[in-house]
Tab-separated table of C-alpha atoms in Angstrom:
chain	number	residue	atom	x	y	z
A	294	MET	CA	117.159	159.093	95.513
A	295	THR	CA	115.197	156.574	97.446
A	296	GLU	CA	113.351	153.726	95.689
A	297	GLN	CA	109.987	155.373	96.386
A	298	SER	CA	110.965	158.931	95.107
A	299	GLU	CA	109.902	160.278	91.731
A	300	TRP	CA	112.271	159.492	88.778
A	301	ARG	CA	113.145	162.276	86.417
A	302	PHE	CA	115.328	162.342	83.260
A	303	SER	CA	115.700	164.993	80.640
A	304	ASP	CA	116.613	163.417	77.273
A	305	ASP	CA	118.422	164.889	74.343
A	306	ARG	CA	115.294	166.500	72.887
A	307	GLY	CA	114.989	168.497	76.035
A	308	GLN	CA	111.893	166.451	76.904
A	309	LEU	CA	111.524	165.558	80.587
A	310	SER	CA	110.438	161.928	81.412
A	311	THR	CA	109.044	161.256	84.924
A	312	ALA	CA	107.740	158.251	86.809
A	313	PRO	CA	106.513	157.713	90.307
A	314	ARG	CA	109.526	155.519	91.063
A	315	ARG	CA	112.720	154.406	89.228
A	316	PRO	CA	111.778	152.403	86.124
A	317	GLU	CA	112.749	148.698	86.275
A	318	ARG	CA	111.267	147.242	83.124
A	319	VAL	CA	113.209	148.890	80.314
A	320	LEU	CA	112.556	148.382	76.575
A	321	ALA	CA	115.362	149.786	74.417
A	322	TYR	CA	116.507	150.031	70.834
A	323	VAL	CA	119.122	147.309	70.474
A	324	GLN	CA	122.069	149.724	70.492
A	325	ALA	CA	120.789	151.481	73.552
A	326	GLY	CA	119.950	148.210	75.294
A	327	ALA	CA	123.341	146.730	74.741
A	328	THR	CA	125.012	149.854	75.972
A	329	LEU	CA	122.939	150.014	79.083
A	330	TRP	CA	123.772	146.279	79.766
A	331	GLY	CA	127.507	147.223	79.612
A	332	LEU	CA	126.828	149.929	82.134
A	333	GLY	CA	125.034	147.627	84.561
A	334	ILE	CA	121.374	147.884	83.556
A	335	ARG	CA	119.631	144.905	82.101
A	336	PRO	CA	116.864	145.836	79.754
A	337	GLN	CA	113.687	143.765	79.910
A	338	GLY	CA	113.454	143.788	76.029
A	339	ILE	CA	114.993	145.223	72.902
A	340	PHE	CA	113.808	146.155	69.409
A	341	GLY	CA	115.491	146.784	66.047
A	342	SER	CA	115.181	149.085	63.081
A	343	ASP	CA	114.250	148.632	59.449
A	344	HIS	CA	117.787	147.177	58.922
A	345	ASP	CA	116.953	144.292	61.207
A	346	GLY	CA	114.940	141.142	60.937
A	347	PRO	CA	112.754	138.883	63.035
A	348	ASP	CA	115.825	137.730	65.100
A	349	PRO	CA	118.199	140.076	66.977
A	350	ASP	CA	121.400	141.000	65.019
A	351	ARG	CA	124.235	139.601	67.246
A	352	ALA	CA	126.657	142.082	65.753
A	353	LYS	CA	124.681	144.771	67.633
A	354	THR	CA	123.860	143.094	70.901
A	355	GLY	CA	127.290	142.991	72.471
A	356	THR	CA	127.238	140.781	75.647
A	357	LEU	CA	123.477	141.065	76.240
A	358	PRO	CA	122.092	137.747	77.577
A	359	LEU	CA	119.672	137.217	74.753
A	360	GLU	CA	118.168	134.161	76.548
A	361	GLU	CA	116.947	136.597	79.278
A	362	VAL	CA	116.138	139.724	77.156
A	363	ALA	CA	113.153	139.649	74.890
A	364	TYR	CA	113.471	140.757	71.300
A	365	VAL	CA	110.122	142.196	70.213
A	366	GLY	CA	110.866	142.614	66.538
A	367	ALA	CA	111.867	145.450	64.147
A	368	GLY	CA	110.662	147.769	61.438
A	369	SER	CA	107.099	147.312	60.082
A	370	ALA	CA	106.617	144.357	62.506
A	371	LEU	CA	106.483	146.846	65.398
A	372	ASP	CA	103.338	148.536	66.626
A	373	VAL	CA	102.353	150.118	69.945
A	374	GLU	CA	100.758	146.994	71.285
A	375	ARG	CA	103.781	144.870	70.427
A	376	LEU	CA	106.186	147.258	72.018
A	377	LEU	CA	104.097	147.402	75.168
A	378	SER	CA	103.484	143.671	75.336
A	379	GLY	CA	106.030	143.117	78.049
A	380	ARG	CA	104.632	146.019	80.020
A	381	PRO	CA	107.758	148.230	80.028
A	382	ASP	CA	107.797	151.309	82.295
A	383	LEU	CA	110.399	153.063	80.227
A	384	VAL	CA	111.440	152.948	76.468
A	385	VAL	CA	114.913	154.174	75.563
A	386	ALA	CA	115.486	154.978	71.921
A	387	VAL	CA	118.207	156.821	69.854
A	388	SER	CA	118.095	159.592	67.350
A	389	TYR	CA	120.419	160.545	64.544
A	390	GLY	CA	119.330	164.168	64.804
A	391	GLY	CA	116.207	166.336	64.941
A	392	GLY	CA	114.913	164.338	67.880
A	393	HIS	CA	113.414	161.679	65.492
A	394	VAL	CA	113.066	158.320	67.153
A	395	TYR	CA	115.184	155.883	65.111
A	396	GLY	CA	113.698	152.528	64.307
A	397	LEU	CA	110.090	153.504	65.000
A	398	ALA	CA	107.664	155.013	62.406
A	399	PRO	CA	106.261	158.419	63.629
A	400	GLU	CA	102.775	156.839	63.674
A	401	THR	CA	104.115	154.439	66.226
A	402	ALA	CA	106.466	156.604	68.216
A	403	LYS	CA	103.838	159.345	69.003
A	404	PRO	CA	101.146	157.018	70.522
A	405	LEU	CA	103.820	155.060	72.297
A	406	GLU	CA	104.950	158.237	74.185
A	407	GLU	CA	101.335	158.811	75.278
A	408	ARG	CA	101.378	155.627	77.202
A	409	VAL	CA	104.877	155.170	78.554
A	410	PRO	CA	107.879	157.418	79.135
A	411	VAL	CA	110.392	157.550	76.168
A	412	VAL	CA	113.905	158.708	76.576
A	413	VAL	CA	115.848	159.532	73.401
A	414	ILE	CA	119.604	159.673	73.279
A	415	ASP	CA	121.246	161.666	70.375
A	416	VAL	CA	123.990	159.440	68.759
A	417	SER	CA	124.388	161.653	65.721
A	418	GLN	CA	127.654	162.727	64.115
A	419	ALA	CA	127.176	166.176	65.629
A	420	ARG	CA	128.285	164.726	69.011
A	421	THR	CA	131.568	163.185	70.185
A	422	PHE	CA	131.748	159.601	71.258
A	423	GLU	CA	132.533	160.750	74.695
A	424	GLU	CA	129.438	163.029	74.917
A	425	ILE	CA	127.259	160.150	73.829
A	426	GLY	CA	128.810	157.818	76.308
A	427	ASP	CA	128.327	160.393	79.079
A	428	ARG	CA	124.624	160.666	78.352
A	429	PHE	CA	124.134	156.955	78.405
A	430	ALA	CA	126.109	156.830	81.647
A	431	GLU	CA	123.905	159.496	83.152
A	432	LEU	CA	120.772	157.586	82.151
A	433	ALA	CA	122.188	154.387	83.604
A	434	ARG	CA	123.027	156.011	86.898
A	435	SER	CA	119.540	157.419	87.090
A	436	LEU	CA	118.272	153.820	86.712
A	437	GLY	CA	120.503	152.577	89.537
A	438	ALA	CA	123.809	151.640	87.938
A	439	GLU	CA	127.085	152.343	89.706
A	440	ARG	CA	130.182	153.618	87.976
A	441	HIS	CA	133.068	151.114	87.913
A	442	ALA	CA	136.557	152.667	88.159
A	443	ASP	CA	138.058	149.551	86.686
A	444	ALA	CA	136.144	149.942	83.545
A	445	ASP	CA	137.436	153.471	83.132
A	446	ALA	CA	140.979	152.325	83.933
A	447	ASP	CA	140.736	149.676	81.256
A	448	LEU	CA	139.555	152.238	78.725
A	449	ASP	CA	142.325	154.584	79.535
A	450	ALA	CA	144.936	151.815	79.108
A	451	ALA	CA	143.364	150.687	75.846
A	452	ARG	CA	143.601	154.350	74.551
A	453	GLU	CA	147.204	154.703	75.613
A	454	ARG	CA	148.186	151.433	74.006
A	455	LEU	CA	146.519	152.389	70.685
A	456	ARG	CA	148.104	155.911	70.802
A	457	THR	CA	151.528	154.393	71.286
A	458	LEU	CA	151.107	151.966	68.461
A	459	ALA	CA	149.748	154.606	66.063
A	460	ALA	CA	152.777	156.670	66.650
A	461	GLY	CA	155.218	153.773	66.123
A	462	PRO	CA	158.490	154.252	64.336
A	463	ALA	CA	157.231	152.299	61.241
A	464	GLY	CA	154.603	154.913	60.631
A	465	ALA	CA	150.879	154.599	60.988
A	466	PRO	CA	149.252	151.692	58.983
A	467	ARG	CA	146.538	152.707	56.575
A	468	VAL	CA	143.173	151.855	58.043
A	469	VAL	CA	140.059	151.538	55.871
A	470	ALA	CA	136.632	151.312	57.409
A	471	LEU	CA	133.990	149.878	55.101
A	472	SER	CA	130.663	148.050	54.748
A	473	PRO	CA	130.834	145.366	52.025
A	474	ALA	CA	127.951	145.530	49.526
A	475	GLY	CA	128.750	142.347	47.632
A	476	PRO	CA	131.467	141.087	45.347
A	477	ASP	CA	131.633	144.353	43.229
A	478	GLN	CA	131.518	147.341	45.639
A	479	ALA	CA	131.807	148.595	49.142
A	480	HIS	CA	130.596	151.606	51.121
A	481	VAL	CA	133.781	153.126	52.445
A	482	ALA	CA	133.300	155.200	55.595
A	483	ARG	CA	134.116	158.924	55.675
A	484	PRO	CA	136.014	158.826	59.094
A	485	GLY	CA	134.938	162.388	60.218
A	486	MET	CA	131.240	161.393	60.061
A	487	TRP	CA	131.379	158.604	62.627
A	488	PRO	CA	132.019	159.432	66.358
A	489	GLU	CA	133.766	156.131	67.066
A	490	LEU	CA	136.196	156.624	64.032
A	491	ARG	CA	136.902	160.055	65.070
A	492	VAL	CA	138.191	158.716	68.389
A	493	LEU	CA	140.705	156.461	66.428
A	494	THR	CA	141.868	159.496	64.404
A	495	GLU	CA	142.346	161.550	67.587
A	496	LEU	CA	144.480	158.741	68.976
A	497	GLY	CA	146.709	158.899	65.915
A	498	VAL	CA	145.223	156.003	63.745
A	499	HIS	CA	145.627	156.771	60.004
A	500	LEU	CA	142.060	156.248	58.780
A	501	VAL	CA	141.992	156.650	55.022
A	502	GLU	CA	139.574	159.267	53.743
A	503	PRO	CA	137.918	158.225	50.409
A	504	ALA	CA	138.274	160.862	47.662
A	505	PRO	CA	135.899	163.781	47.809
A	506	GLY	CA	133.305	164.328	44.980
A	507	ARG	CA	131.179	161.286	45.328
A	508	PRO	CA	127.718	161.243	46.654
A	509	GLY	CA	127.011	160.112	50.150
A	510	ALA	CA	127.591	162.053	53.401
A	511	ASN	CA	128.625	159.123	55.636
A	512	TRP	CA	129.826	156.642	53.042
A	513	SER	CA	131.619	156.756	49.633
A	514	THR	CA	130.498	153.779	47.455
A	515	LEU	CA	133.381	152.490	45.548
A	516	GLY	CA	133.958	149.572	43.182
A	517	ARG	CA	135.996	146.550	44.365
A	518	THR	CA	139.080	147.771	42.464
A	519	GLU	CA	138.825	151.316	43.775
A	520	THR	CA	138.363	150.013	47.344
A	521	PHE	CA	141.521	147.994	47.408
A	522	ALA	CA	143.371	150.864	45.566
A	523	LEU	CA	143.202	152.737	48.932
A	524	ARG	CA	145.948	150.212	49.975
A	525	PRO	CA	144.588	149.291	53.377
A	526	ASP	CA	146.959	147.762	55.884
A	527	VAL	CA	144.072	147.146	58.214
A	528	ILE	CA	140.342	146.761	57.390
A	529	LEU	CA	137.471	147.622	59.700
A	530	THR	CA	134.573	145.700	58.242
A	531	ASP	CA	130.897	146.173	59.107
A	532	ILE	CA	129.620	142.876	60.600
A	533	ARG	CA	125.999	143.801	60.928
A	534	ALA	CA	123.713	141.141	59.433
A	535	HIS	CA	122.619	143.396	56.475
A	536	ALA	CA	126.265	143.933	55.371
A	537	ALA	CA	127.777	141.515	52.825
A	538	PRO	CA	130.666	139.208	54.015
A	539	LEU	CA	134.099	140.833	53.588
A	540	ASP	CA	135.357	137.609	51.928
A	541	GLU	CA	132.723	138.138	49.135
A	542	LEU	CA	134.251	141.584	48.401
A	543	ARG	CA	137.847	140.566	48.934
A	544	GLY	CA	137.847	137.631	46.439
A	545	GLY	CA	141.512	136.993	45.484
A	546	GLU	CA	142.864	139.995	47.338
A	547	ASP	CA	145.664	139.505	49.882
A	548	GLY	CA	144.181	137.853	52.899
A	549	SER	CA	147.070	138.764	55.119
A	550	VAL	CA	145.610	142.191	55.802
A	551	PRO	CA	144.308	142.142	59.426
A	552	VAL	CA	140.548	142.603	59.818
A	553	VAL	CA	138.704	144.106	62.692
A	554	PRO	CA	135.006	143.433	63.125
A	555	TRP	CA	133.182	146.700	63.194
A	556	ASN	CA	129.637	147.582	64.287
A	557	PRO	CA	128.893	151.091	62.896
A	558	GLU	CA	126.185	151.308	65.624
A	559	PRO	CA	128.755	151.093	68.495
A	560	LEU	CA	128.144	150.499	72.155
A	561	TYR	CA	129.012	153.384	74.318
A	562	GLY	CA	130.038	151.763	77.600
A	563	PRO	CA	133.730	151.970	78.677
A	564	ARG	CA	134.248	148.212	78.641
A	565	ASP	CA	132.772	147.838	75.149
A	566	HIS	CA	134.716	150.833	73.848
A	567	ALA	CA	137.976	149.369	75.456
A	568	ARG	CA	137.392	146.005	73.772
A	569	PHE	CA	137.016	147.691	70.326
A	570	LEU	CA	140.085	149.789	70.741
A	571	GLY	CA	142.005	146.607	71.953
A	572	LEU	CA	141.007	144.844	68.599
A	573	VAL	CA	142.184	147.812	66.608
A	574	ALA	CA	145.495	147.784	68.507
A	575	ASP	CA	145.985	144.084	67.841
A	576	ALA	CA	145.392	144.666	64.202
A	577	LEU	CA	147.890	147.467	64.092
A	578	GLU	CA	150.499	145.172	65.658
A	579	ALA	CA	149.826	142.556	63.047
A	580	ALA	CA	149.698	144.826	60.108
A	581	PRO	CA	152.513	144.233	57.525
A	582	VAL	CA	155.210	146.870	57.373
A	583	ARG	CA	155.426	148.465	54.074
């Protein structure tokens, strides 16, 4: 494709976006923007969801150069004019199913699409981590990014290291993924409902499944005592700004259990994924042997 040729991309709603030439001023939901940055595309701006505040949540932004990328706000602070204030020629959003644009109210998303192309990538639990990553990579390539073999090699090496550690002779340490909700309870992740956690399971990591029968499709909300009764050898803790600090939940519990910072809205580039897998592998190596 030459610089002057028409740009076309069919998103995960089956909706075709077109532009007279390749978009260069990309506004993206923070997760999408940070993923695109890891794939070689710098967004012009990012926006958040109702979980976010007036400043970007650095747990979600990865290595984005925030001094160079505008943050236009989140939630009810967003309207069409604010989203278009930087004159983007493409908006990249995510969906958790049904094609609904996450982070934007329908009364904002619809008129936005009437004024600028909007590409939506499905990051729901119905897809594998690899499928989501492939879609982001396709979008990045359409915007001019090149594939880097060294990033893929690093990811392959991180996966193999984790697979080897998980199959170690001492047995797989028990890993609990959670989002602290204060000193008295935690939302414990159901591993099968999170594409990134399913990757860990496929590599042999023993992710503890909370007991069935409690409400919540993605999480099981447990009291503090119940949470630590799961006997974690490694904890993956939600580090997004709206989650409580793990120390608040942990209180007097054994602080020797290795902790991995976890963003449940992961970045899908190979370098970002390799970095996370490396942190999990480090924690498995440091986990106490029972």
